[in-house]
Amino acid sequence: MKFKFYYLSIALPLLLLAACKSEPKGFELKGKLDNSHSEMIFLELMSPDGLKTIDSVTLDDKGEFVMTPYMADIGFYRLKISPKNFATFIFDANQQVTVNGNAEDLGNTYTVEGSPDSKLFWEINQVSIKNYRQRDSLQKTFQAYVNMVKMDSVRIDSMSNALEKPYNELINEHNNYLKDFIEKHPESFASLVAIQQLPAEQFMDTYIKLDGTLLAKYPNSLYAKSFHAGITSQNTIIIGKPAPEITMNTPDGKPLSLSSLRGKVVLIDFWASWCAPCRAENPNVVKAYNTYKSKGFDVFSVSLDKDLDKWQRAIEKDNLSWSNHVCDFKDWNSPVVQLYNFNSIPSNVLIDSDGKVIAKDLRGEDLEKKLTELFQ
């Protein structure tokens, strides 16, 4: 089946780093929460090593509160009643902020005044929720139809193709909204939230422009510095650019370099014996290798294993018959993770005979389709 739906969570990823200055600021946060029962409410900073509580107060009998914490500089914060009941904000030093809402469902009911970036963040969240729900509705329609009606593969493909167009239109609509938002608010930290929903390969120019603008306005902000570091890393794995060199040891302890396979189309496959999704994907990689190895295709498998025996047993059990297996036994601390900018496995990069990137994260039918296109 060609059509694949994916449900996307609304929990937006953030760059959790904070900037510091030496002088305290006169920040104030106050508000009123309806349906409160004298709960304790916490203000938390999203810091590199997790959430840090910087202030807390008990709501009075009217649900009102005031906080005057030390606020170093602009950053991401959340106001929390419980681990599942909170709202996220972008606060800056010297702001006088007012937050109102319902204490029973703060994240979905709050309003905020005095924090322009927080209001922009709220806008992004509302638009994203609506778009993702529409996509999810299409997905559920497709699944319900397939489950209720007995269809052969031809009819399933027909239904899939019919829903694929509106689904892709929703994706394009949301991407265009995010791109326009960033162009309108290039100096807002809210744009850091918006851009993380845009596919980097398709909108790299937007990433680079935002990077330059934020770094110029906030040269000392670790948020901006972290984003810049991410852009620099992403730029190493771009379609049409050479893939970075990888040199690690094979199971018998001999060094092997990616460049030694120059002249072949190579799938750089990042996996591990302990990774269940990787093991489930391995049959697809094996099938691709057996189909196209005679035409100049090869696999360079990079493992995040820590145990030699488990790694070797997985290679044998999964019939990974190619000879290019390497590992440095550093697990997620391997430099290759940052070099190739991935945060989950399985992950892969397809390179051409000159060592230049052709595609990334091709799995299953997508890998088969791309290799057929290259070798037909």
mmCIF file of C-alpha atoms in Angstrom:
data_model
loop_
_atom_site.group_PDB
_atom_site.id
_atom_site.type_symbol
_atom_site.label_atom_id
_atom_site.label_comp_id
_atom_site.label_asym_id
_atom_site.label_seq_id
_atom_site.Cartn_x
_atom_site.Cartn_y
_atom_site.Cartn_z
ATOM 1 C CA MET A 1 0.000 0.000 0.000
ATOM 2 C CA LYS A 2 1.445 3.316 -1.037
ATOM 3 C CA PHE A 3 -0.426 5.576 1.332
ATOM 4 C CA LYS A 4 0.922 5.855 4.851
ATOM 5 C CA PHE A 5 -0.651 7.984 7.559
ATOM 6 C CA TYR A 6 1.281 9.071 10.589
ATOM 7 C CA TYR A 7 -0.232 10.539 13.720
ATOM 8 C CA LEU A 8 1.837 13.401 15.019
ATOM 9 C CA SER A 9 1.797 14.419 18.664
ATOM 10 C CA ILE A 10 1.168 18.041 19.557
ATOM 11 C CA ALA A 11 3.841 17.941 22.221
ATOM 12 C CA LEU A 12 6.218 20.302 20.466
ATOM 13 C CA PRO A 13 9.944 19.730 20.917
ATOM 14 C CA LEU A 14 11.964 22.612 22.353
ATOM 15 C CA LEU A 15 15.644 23.446 22.545
ATOM 16 C CA LEU A 16 16.106 23.156 26.278
ATOM 17 C CA LEU A 17 19.036 25.436 26.939
ATOM 18 C CA ALA A 18 19.068 28.718 28.850
ATOM 19 C CA ALA A 19 21.167 31.878 28.793
ATOM 20 C CA CYS A 20 22.389 33.646 31.917
ATOM 21 C CA LYS A 21 23.336 37.162 32.933
ATOM 22 C CA SER A 22 24.750 38.391 36.179
ATOM 23 C CA GLU A 23 22.217 41.099 37.043
ATOM 24 C CA PRO A 24 18.752 40.171 38.401
ATOM 25 C CA LYS A 25 15.687 41.442 36.573
ATOM 26 C CA GLY A 26 12.340 42.714 37.748
ATOM 27 C CA PHE A 27 10.129 39.981 36.344
ATOM 28 C CA GLU A 28 6.623 39.505 37.743
ATOM 29 C CA LEU A 29 4.073 36.810 37.008
ATOM 30 C CA LYS A 30 0.566 37.019 38.416
ATOM 31 C CA GLY A 31 -2.791 35.554 37.587
ATOM 32 C CA LYS A 32 -6.058 33.977 38.581
ATOM 33 C CA LEU A 33 -7.150 30.399 38.016
ATOM 34 C CA ASP A 34 -10.799 29.406 38.229
ATOM 35 C CA ASN A 35 -11.912 26.150 39.856
ATOM 36 C CA SER A 36 -8.854 26.119 42.072
ATOM 37 C CA HIS A 37 -8.610 24.464 45.477
ATOM 38 C CA SER A 38 -5.567 26.085 47.038
ATOM 39 C CA GLU A 39 -3.193 24.051 44.846
ATOM 40 C CA MET A 40 0.521 24.621 44.784
ATOM 41 C CA ILE A 41 1.612 26.050 41.419
ATOM 42 C CA PHE A 42 5.188 25.858 40.123
ATOM 43 C CA LEU A 43 7.163 27.949 37.641
ATOM 44 C CA GLU A 44 9.771 25.771 35.938
ATOM 45 C CA LEU A 45 12.683 26.645 33.693
ATOM 46 C CA MET A 46 13.346 24.272 30.798
ATOM 47 C CA SER A 47 17.063 23.788 31.361
ATOM 48 C CA PRO A 48 19.680 21.519 29.703
ATOM 49 C CA ASP A 49 19.448 18.888 32.430
ATOM 50 C CA GLY A 50 15.667 18.935 32.758
ATOM 51 C CA LEU A 51 13.004 21.052 34.379
ATOM 52 C CA LYS A 52 14.150 23.268 37.235
ATOM 53 C CA THR A 53 11.660 24.833 39.627
ATOM 54 C CA ILE A 54 12.520 28.502 40.062
ATOM 55 C CA ASP A 55 9.455 29.557 42.063
ATOM 56 C CA SER A 56 6.303 28.156 43.629
ATOM 57 C CA VAL A 57 3.295 29.511 45.449
ATOM 58 C CA THR A 58 -0.027 28.307 46.841
ATOM 59 C CA LEU A 59 -3.113 29.680 45.112
ATOM 60 C CA ASP A 60 -5.203 31.733 47.528
ATOM 61 C CA ASP A 61 -8.904 31.162 48.137
ATOM 62 C CA LYS A 62 -9.706 33.222 45.027
ATOM 63 C CA GLY A 63 -7.279 31.271 42.856
ATOM 64 C CA GLU A 64 -4.934 34.230 42.619
ATOM 65 C CA PHE A 65 -1.138 34.149 42.761
ATOM 66 C CA VAL A 66 1.930 36.354 42.348
ATOM 67 C CA MET A 67 5.496 35.271 41.594
ATOM 68 C CA THR A 68 8.601 37.455 41.377
ATOM 69 C CA PRO A 69 11.415 35.016 40.589
ATOM 70 C CA TYR A 70 14.884 35.820 39.377
ATOM 71 C CA MET A 71 14.583 35.930 35.586
ATOM 72 C CA ALA A 72 17.960 35.948 33.856
ATOM 73 C CA ASP A 73 16.912 36.383 30.250
ATOM 74 C CA ILE A 74 14.445 35.231 27.618
ATOM 75 C CA GLY A 75 13.714 31.527 27.741
ATOM 76 C CA PHE A 76 11.181 28.702 27.799
ATOM 77 C CA TYR A 77 9.221 28.193 31.008
ATOM 78 C CA ARG A 78 6.188 26.274 32.117
ATOM 79 C CA LEU A 79 3.579 26.946 34.783
ATOM 80 C CA LYS A 80 2.628 23.625 36.355
ATOM 81 C CA ILE A 81 -0.077 22.414 38.681
ATOM 82 C CA SER A 82 0.689 18.726 38.057
ATOM 83 C CA PRO A 83 2.841 16.740 35.595
ATOM 84 C CA LYS A 84 -0.150 16.498 33.246
ATOM 85 C CA ASN A 85 -1.602 19.941 33.902
ATOM 86 C CA PHE A 86 0.662 22.750 32.762
ATOM 87 C CA ALA A 87 1.132 25.496 30.176
ATOM 88 C CA THR A 88 4.313 26.486 28.335
ATOM 89 C CA PHE A 89 5.451 30.089 27.900
ATOM 90 C CA ILE A 90 8.311 32.177 26.556
ATOM 91 C CA PHE A 91 9.182 34.753 29.213
ATOM 92 C CA ASP A 92 11.712 37.569 29.073
ATOM 93 C CA ALA A 93 13.358 39.587 31.826
ATOM 94 C CA ASN A 94 11.515 42.674 33.141
ATOM 95 C CA GLN A 95 8.156 41.527 31.771
ATOM 96 C CA GLN A 96 4.987 42.015 33.819
ATOM 97 C CA VAL A 97 2.938 38.977 32.840
ATOM 98 C CA THR A 98 -0.641 38.026 33.682
ATOM 99 C CA VAL A 99 -1.918 34.472 33.197
ATOM 100 C CA ASN A 100 -5.550 33.435 33.687
ATOM 101 C CA GLY A 101 -7.227 30.098 33.116
ATOM 102 C CA ASN A 102 -8.949 27.066 34.575
ATOM 103 C CA ALA A 103 -6.962 25.252 37.248
ATOM 104 C CA GLU A 104 -8.453 21.930 36.143
ATOM 105 C CA ASP A 105 -7.103 22.245 32.579
ATOM 106 C CA LEU A 106 -4.517 24.998 32.472
ATOM 107 C CA GLY A 107 -2.866 24.044 29.184
ATOM 108 C CA ASN A 108 -6.075 24.278 27.149
ATOM 109 C CA THR A 109 -7.705 27.267 28.856
ATOM 110 C CA TYR A 110 -5.021 29.805 29.686
ATOM 111 C CA THR A 111 -4.738 33.346 28.376
ATOM 112 C CA VAL A 112 -1.587 35.415 28.699
ATOM 113 C CA GLU A 113 -0.891 39.157 28.618
ATOM 114 C CA GLY A 114 2.412 40.975 28.823
ATOM 115 C CA SER A 115 4.407 38.292 27.000
ATOM 116 C CA PRO A 116 4.296 38.734 23.197
ATOM 117 C CA ASP A 117 6.336 35.599 22.496
ATOM 118 C CA SER A 118 3.998 33.510 24.659
ATOM 119 C CA LYS A 119 1.002 34.757 22.697
ATOM 120 C CA LEU A 120 2.753 33.796 19.449
ATOM 121 C CA PHE A 121 3.544 30.382 20.908
ATOM 122 C CA TRP A 122 -0.150 29.959 21.769
ATOM 123 C CA GLU A 123 -1.078 30.837 18.174
ATOM 124 C CA ILE A 124 1.296 28.238 16.739
ATOM 125 C CA ASN A 125 -0.035 25.591 19.082
ATOM 126 C CA GLN A 126 -3.678 26.245 18.191
ATOM 127 C CA VAL A 127 -3.050 26.150 14.442
ATOM 128 C CA SER A 128 -0.934 23.001 14.764
ATOM 129 C CA ILE A 129 -3.512 21.188 16.879
ATOM 130 C CA LYS A 130 -6.240 21.909 14.331
ATOM 131 C CA ASN A 131 -4.124 20.738 11.393
ATOM 132 C CA TYR A 132 -2.898 17.553 13.101
ATOM 133 C CA ARG A 133 -6.443 16.674 14.152
ATOM 134 C CA GLN A 134 -7.601 16.983 10.547
ATOM 135 C CA ARG A 135 -4.820 14.652 9.424
ATOM 136 C CA ASP A 136 -5.654 12.224 12.202
ATOM 137 C CA SER A 137 -9.297 12.259 11.101
ATOM 138 C CA LEU A 138 -8.275 11.199 7.584
ATOM 139 C CA GLN A 139 -6.133 8.444 9.022
ATOM 140 C CA LYS A 140 -8.982 7.152 11.160
ATOM 141 C CA THR A 141 -11.360 7.289 8.195
ATOM 142 C CA PHE A 142 -8.993 5.153 6.163
ATOM 143 C CA GLN A 143 -8.421 2.641 8.965
ATOM 144 C CA ALA A 144 -12.143 2.356 9.727
ATOM 145 C CA TYR A 145 -12.962 1.758 6.064
ATOM 146 C CA VAL A 146 -10.308 -0.921 5.730
ATOM 147 C CA ASN A 147 -11.466 -2.642 8.903
ATOM 148 C CA MET A 148 -15.148 -2.604 7.978
ATOM 149 C CA VAL A 149 -14.986 -3.447 4.299
ATOM 150 C CA LYS A 150 -13.239 -6.489 2.864
ATOM 151 C CA MET A 151 -11.089 -5.116 0.068
ATOM 152 C CA ASP A 152 -8.407 -6.520 -2.186
ATOM 153 C CA SER A 153 -5.088 -4.705 -2.624
ATOM 154 C CA VAL A 154 -6.346 -2.828 -5.700
ATOM 155 C CA ARG A 155 -9.294 -1.332 -3.843
ATOM 156 C CA ILE A 156 -7.136 -0.522 -0.832
ATOM 157 C CA ASP A 157 -4.646 1.316 -3.069
ATOM 158 C CA SER A 158 -7.521 3.183 -4.713
ATOM 159 C CA MET A 159 -8.845 4.318 -1.331
ATOM 160 C CA SER A 160 -5.333 5.193 -0.236
ATOM 161 C CA ASN A 161 -4.723 7.323 -3.312
ATOM 162 C CA ALA A 162 -8.046 9.127 -2.851
ATOM 163 C CA LEU A 163 -7.142 10.183 0.690
ATOM 164 C CA GLU A 164 -3.488 10.881 -0.030
ATOM 165 C CA LYS A 165 -4.229 14.154 -1.857
ATOM 166 C CA PRO A 166 -6.183 15.878 0.967
ATOM 167 C CA TYR A 167 -3.693 14.535 3.501
ATOM 168 C CA ASN A 168 -0.736 16.029 1.596
ATOM 169 C CA GLU A 169 -2.673 19.271 1.134
ATOM 170 C CA LEU A 170 -2.993 19.556 4.907
ATOM 171 C CA ILE A 171 0.757 19.014 5.286
ATOM 172 C CA ASN A 172 1.547 21.664 2.677
ATOM 173 C CA GLU A 173 -0.938 24.080 4.210
ATOM 174 C CA HIS A 174 0.644 23.747 7.640
ATOM 175 C CA ASN A 175 4.193 23.984 6.292
ATOM 176 C CA ASN A 176 3.319 27.175 4.433
ATOM 177 C CA TYR A 177 1.739 28.638 7.570
ATOM 178 C CA LEU A 178 4.847 27.868 9.619
ATOM 179 C CA LYS A 179 7.171 29.291 6.972
ATOM 180 C CA ASP A 180 5.107 32.510 6.750
ATOM 181 C CA PHE A 181 5.003 32.757 10.547
ATOM 182 C CA ILE A 182 8.786 32.535 10.788
ATOM 183 C CA GLU A 183 9.255 35.129 8.057
ATOM 184 C CA LYS A 184 6.911 37.499 9.920
ATOM 185 C CA HIS A 185 8.557 36.888 13.311
ATOM 186 C CA PRO A 186 12.240 36.191 12.592
ATOM 187 C CA GLU A 187 13.407 37.578 15.965
ATOM 188 C CA SER A 188 10.868 35.732 18.105
ATOM 189 C CA PHE A 189 11.730 32.657 20.141
ATOM 190 C CA ALA A 190 8.303 31.385 19.129
ATOM 191 C CA SER A 191 9.816 30.796 15.692
ATOM 192 C CA LEU A 192 12.136 28.230 17.307
ATOM 193 C CA VAL A 193 9.007 26.240 18.098
ATOM 194 C CA ALA A 194 7.526 26.753 14.634
ATOM 195 C CA ILE A 195 10.594 25.733 12.687
ATOM 196 C CA GLN A 196 10.989 22.416 14.475
ATOM 197 C CA GLN A 197 7.818 21.278 12.733
ATOM 198 C CA LEU A 198 9.232 22.034 9.284
ATOM 199 C CA PRO A 199 11.170 19.318 7.397
ATOM 200 C CA ALA A 200 14.755 20.552 7.344
ATOM 201 C CA GLU A 201 15.589 19.229 3.889
ATOM 202 C CA GLN A 202 12.701 21.083 2.274
ATOM 203 C CA PHE A 203 13.051 24.320 4.247
ATOM 204 C CA MET A 204 16.768 24.560 4.969
ATOM 205 C CA ASP A 205 16.856 28.136 3.638
ATOM 206 C CA THR A 206 14.292 29.084 6.290
ATOM 207 C CA TYR A 207 16.349 27.350 8.982
ATOM 208 C CA ILE A 208 19.489 29.198 7.919
ATOM 209 C CA LYS A 209 17.763 32.595 7.820
ATOM 210 C CA LEU A 210 16.243 32.141 11.273
ATOM 211 C CA ASP A 211 19.588 30.954 12.601
ATOM 212 C CA GLY A 212 21.309 34.104 11.364
ATOM 213 C CA THR A 213 18.631 36.440 12.706
ATOM 214 C CA LEU A 214 18.392 34.908 16.180
ATOM 215 C CA LEU A 215 22.149 34.625 16.589
ATOM 216 C CA ALA A 216 22.538 38.287 15.629
ATOM 217 C CA LYS A 217 19.895 39.450 18.112
ATOM 218 C CA TYR A 218 20.798 37.050 20.922
ATOM 219 C CA PRO A 219 24.548 36.377 20.489
ATOM 220 C CA ASN A 220 24.923 35.244 24.114
ATOM 221 C CA SER A 221 21.789 33.109 24.279
ATOM 222 C CA LEU A 222 22.435 29.405 24.545
ATOM 223 C CA TYR A 223 19.057 28.831 22.889
ATOM 224 C CA ALA A 224 20.338 30.616 19.784
ATOM 225 C CA LYS A 225 23.733 28.949 20.076
ATOM 226 C CA SER A 226 22.155 25.519 20.371
ATOM 227 C CA PHE A 227 19.977 26.130 17.335
ATOM 228 C CA HIS A 228 23.040 27.310 15.417
ATOM 229 C CA ALA A 229 24.928 24.158 16.393
ATOM 230 C CA GLY A 230 22.005 22.083 15.143
ATOM 231 C CA ILE A 231 21.989 23.904 11.815
ATOM 232 C CA THR A 232 25.720 23.375 11.439
ATOM 233 C CA SER A 233 25.242 19.671 12.119
ATOM 234 C CA GLN A 234 22.282 19.389 9.744
ATOM 235 C CA ASN A 235 24.290 21.043 7.014
ATOM 236 C CA THR A 236 26.711 18.116 7.068
ATOM 237 C CA ILE A 237 23.951 15.740 5.913
ATOM 238 C CA ILE A 238 22.301 17.480 2.993
ATOM 239 C CA ILE A 239 21.179 15.950 -0.270
ATOM 240 C CA GLY A 240 23.916 16.432 -2.837
ATOM 241 C CA LYS A 241 26.693 17.017 -0.289
ATOM 242 C CA PRO A 242 29.391 14.456 0.606
ATOM 243 C CA ALA A 243 28.597 12.207 3.564
ATOM 244 C CA PRO A 244 31.050 12.640 6.468
ATOM 245 C CA GLU A 245 33.717 9.997 6.789
ATOM 246 C CA ILE A 246 33.183 7.172 9.270
ATOM 247 C CA THR A 247 36.036 4.944 10.423
ATOM 248 C CA MET A 248 35.392 2.286 13.079
ATOM 249 C CA ASN A 249 36.433 -1.265 13.774
ATOM 250 C CA THR A 250 34.879 -4.395 12.327
ATOM 251 C CA PRO A 251 33.918 -7.343 14.594
ATOM 252 C CA ASP A 252 37.455 -8.711 14.239
ATOM 253 C CA GLY A 253 38.950 -5.406 15.414
ATOM 254 C CA LYS A 254 40.171 -4.067 12.066
ATOM 255 C CA PRO A 255 39.465 -0.427 11.055
ATOM 256 C CA LEU A 256 37.109 0.076 8.127
ATOM 257 C CA SER A 257 36.237 3.409 6.494
ATOM 258 C CA LEU A 258 33.095 4.388 4.655
ATOM 259 C CA SER A 259 35.238 5.852 1.878
ATOM 260 C CA SER A 260 36.586 2.365 1.121
ATOM 261 C CA LEU A 261 33.245 1.668 -0.597
ATOM 262 C CA ARG A 262 33.588 4.589 -2.999
ATOM 263 C CA GLY A 263 32.326 3.587 -6.432
ATOM 264 C CA LYS A 264 29.219 1.873 -5.041
ATOM 265 C CA VAL A 265 25.789 3.099 -4.019
ATOM 266 C CA VAL A 266 25.869 2.603 -0.238
ATOM 267 C CA LEU A 267 23.230 2.527 2.465
ATOM 268 C CA ILE A 268 24.766 3.775 5.722
ATOM 269 C CA ASP A 269 22.586 1.928 8.221
ATOM 270 C CA PHE A 270 22.574 2.948 11.901
ATOM 271 C CA TRP A 271 21.223 0.194 14.153
ATOM 272 C CA ALA A 272 21.896 -1.948 17.248
ATOM 273 C CA SER A 273 21.219 -5.495 18.390
ATOM 274 C CA TRP A 274 19.128 -4.208 21.313
ATOM 275 C CA CYS A 275 16.902 -2.064 19.043
ATOM 276 C CA ALA A 276 13.660 -3.935 18.282
ATOM 277 C CA PRO A 277 12.562 -1.606 15.436
ATOM 278 C CA CYS A 278 16.020 -2.047 13.885
ATOM 279 C CA ARG A 279 15.720 -5.822 14.003
ATOM 280 C CA ALA A 280 12.257 -5.580 12.463
ATOM 281 C CA GLU A 281 13.634 -3.438 9.624
ATOM 282 C CA ASN A 282 16.647 -5.675 8.945
ATOM 283 C CA PRO A 283 14.749 -8.062 6.608
ATOM 284 C CA ASN A 284 14.022 -5.119 4.314
ATOM 285 C CA VAL A 285 17.702 -4.174 4.233
ATOM 286 C CA VAL A 286 18.667 -7.801 3.574
ATOM 287 C CA LYS A 287 16.165 -8.011 0.723
ATOM 288 C CA ALA A 288 17.490 -4.795 -0.817
ATOM 289 C CA TYR A 289 21.086 -5.989 -0.527
ATOM 290 C CA ASN A 290 20.384 -9.359 -2.113
ATOM 291 C CA THR A 291 18.420 -7.737 -4.936
ATOM 292 C CA TYR A 292 20.877 -5.023 -5.910
ATOM 293 C CA LYS A 293 24.344 -6.127 -4.732
ATOM 294 C CA SER A 294 25.189 -7.385 -8.224
ATOM 295 C CA LYS A 295 24.400 -3.929 -9.602
ATOM 296 C CA GLY A 296 26.774 -2.001 -7.362
ATOM 297 C CA PHE A 297 24.785 -1.628 -4.127
ATOM 298 C CA ASP A 298 26.305 -2.231 -0.686
ATOM 299 C CA VAL A 299 25.484 -1.651 2.993
ATOM 300 C CA PHE A 300 27.713 -0.022 5.607
ATOM 301 C CA SER A 301 26.223 -0.994 8.970
ATOM 302 C CA VAL A 302 27.109 1.197 11.945
ATOM 303 C CA SER A 303 26.088 -0.329 15.272
ATOM 304 C CA LEU A 304 25.448 1.479 18.558
ATOM 305 C CA ASP A 305 26.071 -1.744 20.448
ATOM 306 C CA LYS A 306 28.130 -1.997 23.622
ATOM 307 C CA ASP A 307 28.597 -5.767 23.654
ATOM 308 C CA LEU A 308 30.646 -7.527 20.968
ATOM 309 C CA ASP A 309 28.984 -10.931 21.397
ATOM 310 C CA LYS A 310 25.429 -9.556 21.198
ATOM 311 C CA TRP A 311 26.378 -7.522 18.126
ATOM 312 C CA GLN A 312 27.903 -10.528 16.357
ATOM 313 C CA ARG A 313 24.976 -12.802 17.224
ATOM 314 C CA ALA A 314 22.504 -10.278 15.823
ATOM 315 C CA ILE A 315 24.480 -9.990 12.579
ATOM 316 C CA GLU A 316 24.380 -13.755 12.188
ATOM 317 C CA LYS A 317 20.780 -14.251 13.265
ATOM 318 C CA ASP A 318 19.431 -11.495 10.979
ATOM 319 C CA ASN A 319 21.483 -12.756 7.997
ATOM 320 C CA LEU A 320 23.299 -9.457 7.510
ATOM 321 C CA SER A 321 25.628 -11.073 5.000
ATOM 322 C CA TRP A 322 27.524 -8.008 3.806
ATOM 323 C CA SER A 323 31.013 -7.562 5.238
ATOM 324 C CA ASN A 324 30.838 -3.882 6.198
ATOM 325 C CA HIS A 325 29.946 -3.950 9.897
ATOM 326 C CA VAL A 326 31.526 -1.426 12.266
ATOM 327 C CA CYS A 327 31.075 -0.316 15.868
ATOM 328 C CA ASP A 328 32.938 1.749 18.485
ATOM 329 C CA PHE A 329 30.954 0.298 21.444
ATOM 330 C CA LYS A 330 30.055 3.759 22.740
ATOM 331 C CA ASP A 331 26.278 3.396 22.424
ATOM 332 C CA TRP A 332 24.612 6.816 22.120
ATOM 333 C CA ASN A 333 27.893 8.496 23.091
ATOM 334 C CA SER A 334 29.393 7.553 19.738
ATOM 335 C CA PRO A 335 30.587 10.666 17.840
ATOM 336 C CA VAL A 336 28.734 9.360 14.780
ATOM 337 C CA VAL A 337 25.382 10.227 16.429
ATOM 338 C CA GLN A 338 26.165 13.927 16.433
ATOM 339 C CA LEU A 339 28.066 13.751 13.143
ATOM 340 C CA TYR A 340 25.029 12.361 11.321
ATOM 341 C CA ASN A 341 22.501 14.199 13.494
ATOM 342 C CA PHE A 342 20.076 11.405 14.380
ATOM 343 C CA ASN A 343 18.292 10.809 17.686
ATOM 344 C CA SER A 344 16.609 7.480 17.044
ATOM 345 C CA ILE A 345 17.349 4.216 15.285
ATOM 346 C CA PRO A 346 16.911 2.673 12.813
ATOM 347 C CA SER A 347 18.224 5.565 10.773
ATOM 348 C CA ASN A 348 20.023 5.544 7.449
ATOM 349 C CA VAL A 349 21.629 7.655 4.745
ATOM 350 C CA LEU A 350 21.872 6.592 1.103
ATOM 351 C CA ILE A 351 24.934 7.831 -0.803
ATOM 352 C CA ASP A 352 25.910 7.586 -4.447
ATOM 353 C CA SER A 353 29.091 6.196 -5.976
ATOM 354 C CA ASP A 354 30.848 9.536 -5.351
ATOM 355 C CA GLY A 355 29.958 9.496 -1.645
ATOM 356 C CA LYS A 356 27.286 12.193 -1.939
ATOM 357 C CA VAL A 357 23.993 11.985 -0.070
ATOM 358 C CA ILE A 358 21.031 10.856 -2.176
ATOM 359 C CA ALA A 359 18.368 10.365 0.501
ATOM 360 C CA LYS A 360 17.841 9.815 4.226
ATOM 361 C CA ASP A 361 15.740 7.490 6.378
ATOM 362 C CA LEU A 362 14.440 5.213 3.634
ATOM 363 C CA ARG A 363 12.714 2.146 5.034
ATOM 364 C CA GLY A 364 10.655 -0.710 3.672
ATOM 365 C CA GLU A 365 8.889 0.126 0.425
ATOM 366 C CA ASP A 366 10.549 3.549 0.277
ATOM 367 C CA LEU A 367 14.021 1.995 0.175
ATOM 368 C CA GLU A 368 12.951 -0.516 -2.473
ATOM 369 C CA LYS A 369 11.389 2.232 -4.575
ATOM 370 C CA LYS A 370 14.496 4.446 -4.432
ATOM 371 C CA LEU A 371 16.866 1.620 -5.336
ATOM 372 C CA THR A 372 14.634 0.541 -8.228
ATOM 373 C CA GLU A 373 14.742 4.121 -9.470
ATOM 374 C CA LEU A 374 18.544 4.199 -9.259
ATOM 375 C CA PHE A 375 19.266 0.826 -10.812
ATOM 376 C CA GLN A 376 16.533 0.383 -13.424
#
